[in-house]
PDB file of C-alpha atoms in Angstrom:
ATOM      1  CA  MET A 985       0.041   0.077   0.044  1.00  0.00           C
ATOM      2  CA  LEU A 986       3.121   2.449   0.027  1.00  0.00           C
ATOM      3  CA  GLY A 987       2.049   3.442  -3.343  1.00  0.00           C
ATOM      4  CA  SER A 988      -1.611   3.767  -2.638  1.00  0.00           C
ATOM      5  CA  LYS A 989      -3.457   7.099  -3.075  1.00  0.00           C
ATOM      6  CA  PRO A 990      -4.222   8.697   0.496  1.00  0.00           C
ATOM      7  CA  ILE A 991      -7.893   9.798   1.531  1.00  0.00           C
ATOM      8  CA  ASP A 992      -9.223  11.738   4.127  1.00  0.00           C
ATOM      9  CA  THR A 993     -11.564   9.683   5.898  1.00  0.00           C
ATOM     10  CA  PRO A 994     -11.558   6.081   7.199  1.00  0.00           C
ATOM     11  CA  MET A 995     -14.889   4.970   5.717  1.00  0.00           C
ATOM     12  CA  ASP A 996     -17.356   6.177   3.297  1.00  0.00           C
ATOM     13  CA  PRO A 997     -20.350   7.854   5.074  1.00  0.00           C
ATOM     14  CA  ASN A 998     -22.490   6.703   2.157  1.00  0.00           C
ATOM     15  CA  VAL A 999     -21.661   2.898   2.421  1.00  0.00           C
ATOM     16  CA  LYS A1000     -23.178   0.813   4.698  1.00  0.00           C
ATOM     17  CA  LEU A1001     -21.446  -2.692   4.971  1.00  0.00           C
ATOM     18  CA  THR A1002     -23.602  -6.014   5.246  1.00  0.00           C
ATOM     19  CA  VAL A1003     -23.107  -9.571   5.650  1.00  0.00           C
ATOM     20  CA  GLU A1004     -24.216 -10.532   2.420  1.00  0.00           C
ATOM     21  CA  ASP A1005     -22.199  -7.729   0.540  1.00  0.00           C
ATOM     22  CA  GLY A1006     -20.311  -8.883  -2.662  1.00  0.00           C
ATOM     23  CA  GLU A1007     -18.413 -11.704  -3.565  1.00  0.00           C
ATOM     24  CA  PRO A1008     -16.877 -13.957  -1.164  1.00  0.00           C
ATOM     25  CA  LEU A1009     -13.043 -13.249  -0.227  1.00  0.00           C
ATOM     26  CA  ASN A1010     -10.468 -16.039  -1.755  1.00  0.00           C
ATOM     27  CA  ASP A1011      -8.315 -15.707   1.326  1.00  0.00           C
ATOM     28  CA  PRO A1012     -10.147 -14.950   4.381  1.00  0.00           C
ATOM     29  CA  GLU A1013      -7.160 -15.336   6.857  1.00  0.00           C
ATOM     30  CA  LYS A1014      -5.539 -12.565   5.030  1.00  0.00           C
ATOM     31  CA  TYR A1015      -8.501 -10.352   5.923  1.00  0.00           C
ATOM     32  CA  GLN A1016      -8.699 -11.486   9.609  1.00  0.00           C
ATOM     33  CA  ARG A1017      -4.866 -10.884  10.067  1.00  0.00           C
ATOM     34  CA  LEU A1018      -5.109  -7.480   8.698  1.00  0.00           C
ATOM     35  CA  VAL A1019      -8.185  -6.624  10.659  1.00  0.00           C
ATOM     36  CA  GLY A1020      -6.184  -7.931  13.595  1.00  0.00           C
ATOM     37  CA  LYS A1021      -3.275  -5.803  13.153  1.00  0.00           C
ATOM     38  CA  LEU A1022      -5.752  -2.652  12.923  1.00  0.00           C
ATOM     39  CA  ASN A1023      -7.566  -3.474  16.262  1.00  0.00           C
ATOM     40  CA  TYR A1024      -3.967  -2.885  17.975  1.00  0.00           C
ATOM     41  CA  LEU A1025      -3.579   0.269  16.243  1.00  0.00           C
ATOM     42  CA  THR A1026      -6.952   1.623  17.593  1.00  0.00           C
ATOM     43  CA  VAL A1027      -4.863   1.594  21.113  1.00  0.00           C
ATOM     44  CA  THR A1028      -3.086   4.726  19.925  1.00  0.00           C
ATOM     45  CA  ARG A1029      -5.305   5.840  17.052  1.00  0.00           C
ATOM     46  CA  PRO A1030      -9.044   6.717  18.426  1.00  0.00           C
ATOM     47  CA  ASP A1031      -9.862   8.293  14.759  1.00  0.00           C
ATOM     48  CA  ILE A1032     -10.247   4.778  13.283  1.00  0.00           C
ATOM     49  CA  ALA A1033     -11.961   2.962  16.197  1.00  0.00           C
ATOM     50  CA  PHE A1034     -15.248   3.133  14.601  1.00  0.00           C
ATOM     51  CA  SER A1035     -14.268   1.696  11.228  1.00  0.00           C
ATOM     52  CA  VAL A1036     -12.304  -1.117  12.725  1.00  0.00           C
ATOM     53  CA  SER A1037     -15.156  -2.074  14.694  1.00  0.00           C
ATOM     54  CA  VAL A1038     -17.519  -2.164  11.716  1.00  0.00           C
ATOM     55  CA  VAL A1039     -14.840  -4.436   9.751  1.00  0.00           C
ATOM     56  CA  SER A1040     -14.477  -6.380  12.756  1.00  0.00           C
ATOM     57  CA  GLN A1041     -18.104  -7.765  12.479  1.00  0.00           C
ATOM     58  CA  PHE A1042     -17.403  -9.533   9.293  1.00  0.00           C
ATOM     59  CA  LEU A1043     -14.335 -11.765  10.396  1.00  0.00           C
ATOM     60  CA  ALA A1044     -16.198 -15.208   9.775  1.00  0.00           C
ATOM     61  CA  SER A1045     -17.249 -14.655   6.389  1.00  0.00           C
ATOM     62  CA  PRO A1046     -15.297 -11.538   4.724  1.00  0.00           C
ATOM     63  CA  LYS A1047     -16.564 -10.308   1.282  1.00  0.00           C
ATOM     64  CA  ILE A1048     -14.584  -8.603  -1.378  1.00  0.00           C
ATOM     65  CA  THR A1049     -16.354  -5.317  -0.372  1.00  0.00           C
ATOM     66  CA  HIS A1050     -15.477  -5.540   3.179  1.00  0.00           C
ATOM     67  CA  TRP A1051     -11.643  -5.899   2.164  1.00  0.00           C
ATOM     68  CA  ASN A1052     -12.160  -2.707   0.177  1.00  0.00           C
ATOM     69  CA  ALA A1053     -13.267  -0.985   3.134  1.00  0.00           C
ATOM     70  CA  VAL A1054     -10.315  -2.439   5.108  1.00  0.00           C
ATOM     71  CA  ILE A1055      -7.962  -0.978   2.403  1.00  0.00           C
ATOM     72  CA  ARG A1056      -9.723   2.228   2.666  1.00  0.00           C
ATOM     73  CA  ILE A1057      -8.583   2.351   6.138  1.00  0.00           C
ATOM     74  CA  LEU A1058      -5.001   1.689   5.321  1.00  0.00           C
ATOM     75  CA  ARG A1059      -5.186   4.651   2.634  1.00  0.00           C
ATOM     76  CA  TYR A1060      -6.612   7.169   5.357  1.00  0.00           C
ATOM     77  CA  LEU A1061      -3.656   5.972   7.595  1.00  0.00           C
ATOM     78  CA  LYS A1062      -0.908   6.433   4.727  1.00  0.00           C
ATOM     79  CA  GLY A1063      -2.654  10.249   4.563  1.00  0.00           C
ATOM     80  CA  ASN A1064      -1.741  10.922   8.001  1.00  0.00           C
ATOM     81  CA  PRO A1065       0.943   8.489   9.511  1.00  0.00           C
ATOM     82  CA  GLY A1066       2.026  10.738  12.199  1.00  0.00           C
ATOM     83  CA  ARG A1067      -1.270  11.826  13.690  1.00  0.00           C
ATOM     84  CA  GLU A1068      -0.985  10.741  17.377  1.00  0.00           C
ATOM     85  CA  LEU A1069      -2.300  11.846  20.629  1.00  0.00           C
ATOM     86  CA  VAL A1070      -0.650  14.510  22.569  1.00  0.00           C
ATOM     87  CA  TYR A1071      -0.914  15.008  26.471  1.00  0.00           C
ATOM     88  CA  ARG A1072      -0.392  18.177  28.007  1.00  0.00           C
ATOM     89  CA  TYR A1073      -0.973  20.053  31.287  1.00  0.00           C
ATOM     90  CA  TYR A1074      -4.108  22.021  31.591  1.00  0.00           C
ATOM     91  CA  GLY A1075      -3.813  23.045  35.126  1.00  0.00           C
ATOM     92  CA  HIS A1076      -6.645  20.579  36.847  1.00  0.00           C
ATOM     93  CA  ARG A1077      -7.388  16.993  36.816  1.00  0.00           C
ATOM     94  CA  ARG A1078     -11.124  16.992  36.129  1.00  0.00           C
ATOM     95  CA  VAL A1079     -12.627  13.830  34.788  1.00  0.00           C
ATOM     96  CA  LYS A1080     -15.233  14.056  32.109  1.00  0.00           C
ATOM     97  CA  GLY A1081     -16.530  11.617  29.367  1.00  0.00           C
ATOM     98  CA  PHE A1082     -18.539  12.048  26.350  1.00  0.00           C
ATOM     99  CA  SER A1083     -21.367   9.397  25.657  1.00  0.00           C
ATOM    100  CA  ASP A1084     -23.204   8.953  22.158  1.00  0.00           C
ATOM    101  CA  ALA A1085     -25.095   6.082  20.214  1.00  0.00           C
ATOM    102  CA  ASP A1086     -26.266   5.779  16.647  1.00  0.00           C
ATOM    103  CA  TRP A1087     -29.531   4.186  17.290  1.00  0.00           C
ATOM    104  CA  ALA A1088     -30.098   1.239  15.130  1.00  0.00           C
ATOM    105  CA  GLY A1089     -27.244   2.137  12.902  1.00  0.00           C
ATOM    106  CA  SER A1090     -26.403  -1.412  11.781  1.00  0.00           C
ATOM    107  CA  PRO A1091     -28.271  -2.373   8.587  1.00  0.00           C
ATOM    108  CA  VAL A1092     -27.622  -6.003   9.523  1.00  0.00           C
ATOM    109  CA  ASP A1093     -29.600  -6.460  12.555  1.00  0.00           C
ATOM    110  CA  ARG A1094     -30.694  -2.825  13.473  1.00  0.00           C
ATOM    111  CA  ARG A1095     -28.568  -2.614  16.821  1.00  0.00           C
ATOM    112  CA  SER A1096     -27.255   0.611  17.833  1.00  0.00           C
ATOM    113  CA  THR A1097     -23.507   1.695  18.133  1.00  0.00           C
ATOM    114  CA  THR A1098     -22.434   2.759  21.315  1.00  0.00           C
ATOM    115  CA  GLY A1099     -19.458   5.428  21.462  1.00  0.00           C
ATOM    116  CA  TYR A1100     -17.549   7.173  24.378  1.00  0.00           C
ATOM    117  CA  CYS A1101     -14.385   8.702  25.165  1.00  0.00           C
ATOM    118  CA  VAL A1102     -13.018   9.827  28.756  1.00  0.00           C
ATOM    119  CA  PHE A1103     -10.725  12.516  29.593  1.00  0.00           C
ATOM    120  CA  VAL A1104      -8.653  13.239  32.511  1.00  0.00           C
ATOM    121  CA  GLY A1105      -7.060  16.561  33.130  1.00  0.00           C
ATOM    122  CA  GLY A1106      -8.316  17.837  29.467  1.00  0.00           C
ATOM    123  CA  ASN A1107      -6.263  14.563  28.220  1.00  0.00           C
ATOM    124  CA  LEU A1108      -8.116  11.783  26.352  1.00  0.00           C
ATOM    125  CA  VAL A1109      -7.365   8.507  28.129  1.00  0.00           C
ATOM    126  CA  SER A1110     -10.031   5.949  27.208  1.00  0.00           C
ATOM    127  CA  TRP A1111     -12.238   5.402  24.181  1.00  0.00           C
ATOM    128  CA  LYS A1112     -14.625   2.802  22.949  1.00  0.00           C
ATOM    129  CA  SER A1113     -16.881   1.950  19.698  1.00  0.00           C
ATOM    130  CA  GLU A1114     -18.853  -1.113  19.754  1.00  0.00           C
ATOM    131  CA  LYS A1115     -22.131  -2.427  18.778  1.00  0.00           C
ATOM    132  CA  GLN A1116     -24.753  -2.821  21.398  1.00  0.00           C
ATOM    133  CA  SER A1117     -26.020  -6.210  22.471  1.00  0.00           C
ATOM    134  CA  VAL A1118     -29.541  -5.762  22.248  1.00  0.00           C
ATOM    135  CA  VAL A1119     -31.917  -3.870  19.835  1.00  0.00           C
ATOM    136  CA  ALA A1120     -33.294  -0.645  21.473  1.00  0.00           C
ATOM    137  CA  ARG A1121     -36.403   0.406  20.745  1.00  0.00           C
ATOM    138  CA  SER A1122     -35.969   4.176  20.772  1.00  0.00           C
ATOM    139  CA  SER A1123     -33.230   6.717  20.371  1.00  0.00           C
ATOM    140  CA  ALA A1124     -33.246   7.397  24.198  1.00  0.00           C
ATOM    141  CA  GLU A1125     -33.091   3.770  25.078  1.00  0.00           C
ATOM    142  CA  SER A1126     -29.750   3.527  22.770  1.00  0.00           C
ATOM    143  CA  GLU A1127     -28.630   6.857  24.275  1.00  0.00           C
ATOM    144  CA  TYR A1128     -29.197   5.868  28.056  1.00  0.00           C
ATOM    145  CA  ARG A1129     -27.414   2.390  27.449  1.00  0.00           C
ATOM    146  CA  ALA A1130     -24.361   4.314  26.022  1.00  0.00           C
ATOM    147  CA  MET A1131     -24.173   6.566  29.226  1.00  0.00           C
ATOM    148  CA  ALA A1132     -24.410   3.293  31.404  1.00  0.00           C
ATOM    149  CA  HIS A1133     -21.327   1.915  29.453  1.00  0.00           C
ATOM    150  CA  THR A1134     -19.649   5.471  29.876  1.00  0.00           C
ATOM    151  CA  THR A1135     -20.521   5.727  33.458  1.00  0.00           C
ATOM    152  CA  CYS A1136     -18.813   2.081  34.345  1.00  0.00           C
ATOM    153  CA  GLU A1137     -15.637   3.472  32.458  1.00  0.00           C
ATOM    154  CA  LEU A1138     -15.699   6.970  34.331  1.00  0.00           C
ATOM    155  CA  MET A1139     -16.054   5.085  37.886  1.00  0.00           C
ATOM    156  CA  TRP A1140     -13.045   2.808  36.802  1.00  0.00           C
ATOM    157  CA  VAL A1141     -11.211   5.753  35.930  1.00  0.00           C
ATOM    158  CA  ARG A1142     -11.806   7.214  39.180  1.00  0.00           C
ATOM    159  CA  GLN A1143     -10.961   4.226  41.173  1.00  0.00           C
ATOM    160  CA  LEU A1144      -7.466   4.222  39.161  1.00  0.00           C
ATOM    161  CA  LEU A1145      -6.749   7.575  39.862  1.00  0.00           C
ATOM    162  CA  THR A1146      -7.706   7.134  43.797  1.00  0.00           C
ATOM    163  CA  GLU A1147      -4.900   4.019  43.734  1.00  0.00           C
ATOM    164  CA  ILE A1148      -2.319   5.947  42.619  1.00  0.00           C
ATOM    165  CA  GLY A1149      -2.959   8.638  44.832  1.00  0.00           C
ATOM    166  CA  PHE A1150      -4.984  11.273  42.662  1.00  0.00           C
ATOM    167  CA  THR A1151      -8.370  12.427  44.139  1.00  0.00           C
ATOM    168  CA  GLU A1152     -11.068  14.926  42.768  1.00  0.00           C
ATOM    169  CA  ALA A1153     -13.678  16.080  44.869  1.00  0.00           C
ATOM    170  CA  SER A1154     -15.863  17.463  42.076  1.00  0.00           C
ATOM    171  CA  PRO A1155     -18.323  15.139  40.201  1.00  0.00           C
ATOM    172  CA  MET A1156     -17.029  13.767  37.035  1.00  0.00           C
ATOM    173  CA  GLN A1157     -19.231  15.096  34.167  1.00  0.00           C
ATOM    174  CA  LEU A1158     -21.044  12.789  31.647  1.00  0.00           C
ATOM    175  CA  TRP A1159     -21.824  14.873  28.678  1.00  0.00           C
ATOM    176  CA  CYS A1160     -24.918  13.407  26.290  1.00  0.00           C
ATOM    177  CA  ASP A1161     -26.355  15.104  23.203  1.00  0.00           C
ATOM    178  CA  ASN A1162     -30.015  13.246  23.915  1.00  0.00           C
ATOM    179  CA  GLN A1163     -31.980  15.461  26.511  1.00  0.00           C
ATOM    180  CA  THR A1164     -34.643  12.723  26.925  1.00  0.00           C
ATOM    181  CA  ALA A1165     -31.608  10.147  28.250  1.00  0.00           C
ATOM    182  CA  ILE A1166     -30.517  12.928  30.379  1.00  0.00           C
ATOM    183  CA  HIS A1167     -33.881  13.557  31.959  1.00  0.00           C
ATOM    184  CA  ILE A1168     -34.517   9.862  32.513  1.00  0.00           C
ATOM    185  CA  SER A1169     -31.316   9.744  34.671  1.00  0.00           C
ATOM    186  CA  SER A1170     -32.268  12.497  37.033  1.00  0.00           C
ATOM    187  CA  ASN A1171     -36.327  11.973  37.172  1.00  0.00           C
ATOM    188  CA  PRO A1172     -36.937   9.747  40.138  1.00  0.00           C
ATOM    189  CA  VAL A1173     -40.109   8.790  38.385  1.00  0.00           C
ATOM    190  CA  PHE A1174     -40.524   5.770  36.026  1.00  0.00           C
ATOM    191  CA  HIS A1175     -42.925   5.985  32.998  1.00  0.00           C
ATOM    192  CA  GLU A1176     -44.338   3.380  30.991  1.00  0.00           C
ATOM    193  CA  ARG A1177     -42.078   4.483  28.147  1.00  0.00           C
ATOM    194  CA  THR A1178     -39.151   3.840  30.465  1.00  0.00           C
ATOM    195  CA  LYS A1179     -39.960   0.205  31.966  1.00  0.00           C
ATOM    196  CA  HIS A1180     -38.462  -1.844  28.969  1.00  0.00           C
ATOM    197  CA  ILE A1181     -34.865  -0.565  29.868  1.00  0.00           C
ATOM    198  CA  GLU A1182     -33.012  -2.973  31.159  1.00  0.00           C
ATOM    199  CA  VAL A1183     -32.264  -2.514  35.123  1.00  0.00           C
ATOM    200  CA  ASP A1184     -28.491  -2.178  34.762  1.00  0.00           C
ATOM    201  CA  CYS A1185     -29.258   0.639  32.780  1.00  0.00           C
ATOM    202  CA  HIS A1186     -30.152   2.786  35.828  1.00  0.00           C
ATOM    203  CA  PHE A1187     -26.512   2.533  37.135  1.00  0.00           C
ATOM    204  CA  VAL A1188     -26.290   6.011  35.743  1.00  0.00           C
ATOM    205  CA  ARG A1189     -29.161   7.291  37.985  1.00  0.00           C
ATOM    206  CA  GLU A1190     -27.589   5.626  41.087  1.00  0.00           C
ATOM    207  CA  LYS A1191     -24.017   7.166  40.457  1.00  0.00           C
ATOM    208  CA  THR A1192     -25.675  10.635  39.955  1.00  0.00           C
ATOM    209  CA  GLN A1193     -27.747  10.588  43.023  1.00  0.00           C
ATOM    210  CA  GLN A1194     -24.581   9.633  44.923  1.00  0.00           C
ATOM    211  CA  GLY A1195     -22.796  12.599  43.444  1.00  0.00           C
ATOM    212  CA  LEU A1196     -20.113  10.862  41.755  1.00  0.00           C
ATOM    213  CA  ILE A1197     -21.234  12.033  38.182  1.00  0.00           C
ATOM    214  CA  SER A1198     -23.359  14.846  36.766  1.00  0.00           C
ATOM    215  CA  THR A1199     -25.146  14.722  33.424  1.00  0.00           C
ATOM    216  CA  CYS A1200     -24.544  17.624  31.048  1.00  0.00           C
ATOM    217  CA  HIS A1201     -26.101  18.370  27.850  1.00  0.00           C
ATOM    218  CA  VAL A1202     -23.767  19.120  24.721  1.00  0.00           C
ATOM    219  CA  LYS A1203     -24.670  20.018  21.309  1.00  0.00           C
ATOM    220  CA  THR A1204     -24.871  17.760  18.511  1.00  0.00           C
ATOM    221  CA  GLY A1205     -22.140  19.726  16.716  1.00  0.00           C
ATOM    222  CA  GLU A1206     -19.672  19.503  20.008  1.00  0.00           C
ATOM    223  CA  GLN A1207     -20.302  15.909  20.616  1.00  0.00           C
ATOM    224  CA  LEU A1208     -16.863  14.513  20.722  1.00  0.00           C
ATOM    225  CA  ALA A1209     -17.913  10.919  20.817  1.00  0.00           C
ATOM    226  CA  ASP A1210     -19.808  11.149  17.372  1.00  0.00           C
ATOM    227  CA  ILE A1211     -16.380   9.845  15.883  1.00  0.00           C
ATOM    228  CA  PHE A1212     -17.137   6.642  17.676  1.00  0.00           C
ATOM    229  CA  THR A1213     -20.427   5.675  16.510  1.00  0.00           C
ATOM    230  CA  LYS A1214     -20.608   6.675  12.546  1.00  0.00           C
ATOM    231  CA  SER A1215     -18.497   7.309   9.525  1.00  0.00           C
ATOM    232  CA  LEU A1216     -18.195  11.024   9.146  1.00  0.00           C
ATOM    233  CA  GLY A1217     -16.899  13.601   6.289  1.00  0.00           C
ATOM    234  CA  THR A1218     -13.711  15.020   6.046  1.00  0.00           C
ATOM    235  CA  VAL A1219     -14.277  18.296   7.974  1.00  0.00           C
ATOM    236  CA  ARG A1220     -16.014  16.704  10.608  1.00  0.00           C
ATOM    237  CA  VAL A1221     -13.001  13.804  11.007  1.00  0.00           C
ATOM    238  CA  GLN A1222     -10.366  16.575  11.079  1.00  0.00           C
ATOM    239  CA  TYR A1223     -12.539  18.763  13.706  1.00  0.00           C
ATOM    240  CA  LEU A1224     -13.002  15.754  16.154  1.00  0.00           C
ATOM    241  CA  CYS A1225      -9.375  14.827  15.761  1.00  0.00           C
ATOM    242  CA  ASN A1226      -8.277  18.065  16.733  1.00  0.00           C
ATOM    243  CA  LYS A1227     -10.634  18.396  19.715  1.00  0.00           C
ATOM    244  CA  LEU A1228      -9.554  14.652  20.752  1.00  0.00           C
ATOM    245  CA  GLY A1229      -6.188  16.199  21.088  1.00  0.00           C
ATOM    246  CA  MET A1230      -4.521  14.574  18.029  1.00  0.00           C
ATOM    247  CA  ILE A1231      -1.764  16.257  16.124  1.00  0.00           C
ATOM    248  CA  ASP A1232       0.074  15.304  12.977  1.00  0.00           C
ATOM    249  CA  ILE A1233       3.897  15.660  13.957  1.00  0.00           C
ATOM    250  CA  TYR A1234       4.812  15.233  10.102  1.00  0.00           C
ATOM    251  CA  ALA A1235       2.696  18.529   9.543  1.00  0.00           C
ATOM    252  CA  PRO A1236       4.463  21.470   8.313  1.00  0.00           C
ATOM    253  CA  THR A1237       4.606  24.390  11.398  1.00  0.00           C
TER     254      THR A1237
END
């Protein structure tokens, strides 16, 4: 791929991959090996977390269209091989997380995609992009389930910081762009529309009442977890990478 033409986005926003797409790949093991390597790369490259999560769903029986999607990720990486996370001191140790969900985004089984990212002291330390285990019956349900996953991650980060001697008295901020999901976490009364949400999702409410986290609304345009739930255009990818603290070390100064 050294001679390939670089591209600005890891995945085409207009393409939805399915299990039955195209002809079977002649060498499935080649696909599996390459996707496995890309999974390791997501440890330092959050900008490809969603696209790698998508192509990982077709490891059992990859098609040519799936292989082309993997090749596109390589072309994206070739365009910015020096894009890395930079850690700086911002004068505080506050912990905050951004939670998002793409409701029924998978054309295969209509499951939603959870995406979150966690910052400590203004620096990105944790992120995730994964398909939810069950089908959500509403966008609020998918967003609330994503909030529950993010809350678990926030609690883990808080415990880790406590063990190494760093404590922060203020509640951790949990940012979400769905007002309904935020209201569910703070409203002590359950309604008929929320009864189908699994019990473990109300973990968010418990931590809110304990004063460990505070839920906040963020505008969709400022939702940093957006890059972990769907494929985006060039401008949006560049903007979110910058907000996540990623810079290109090879870019001209």
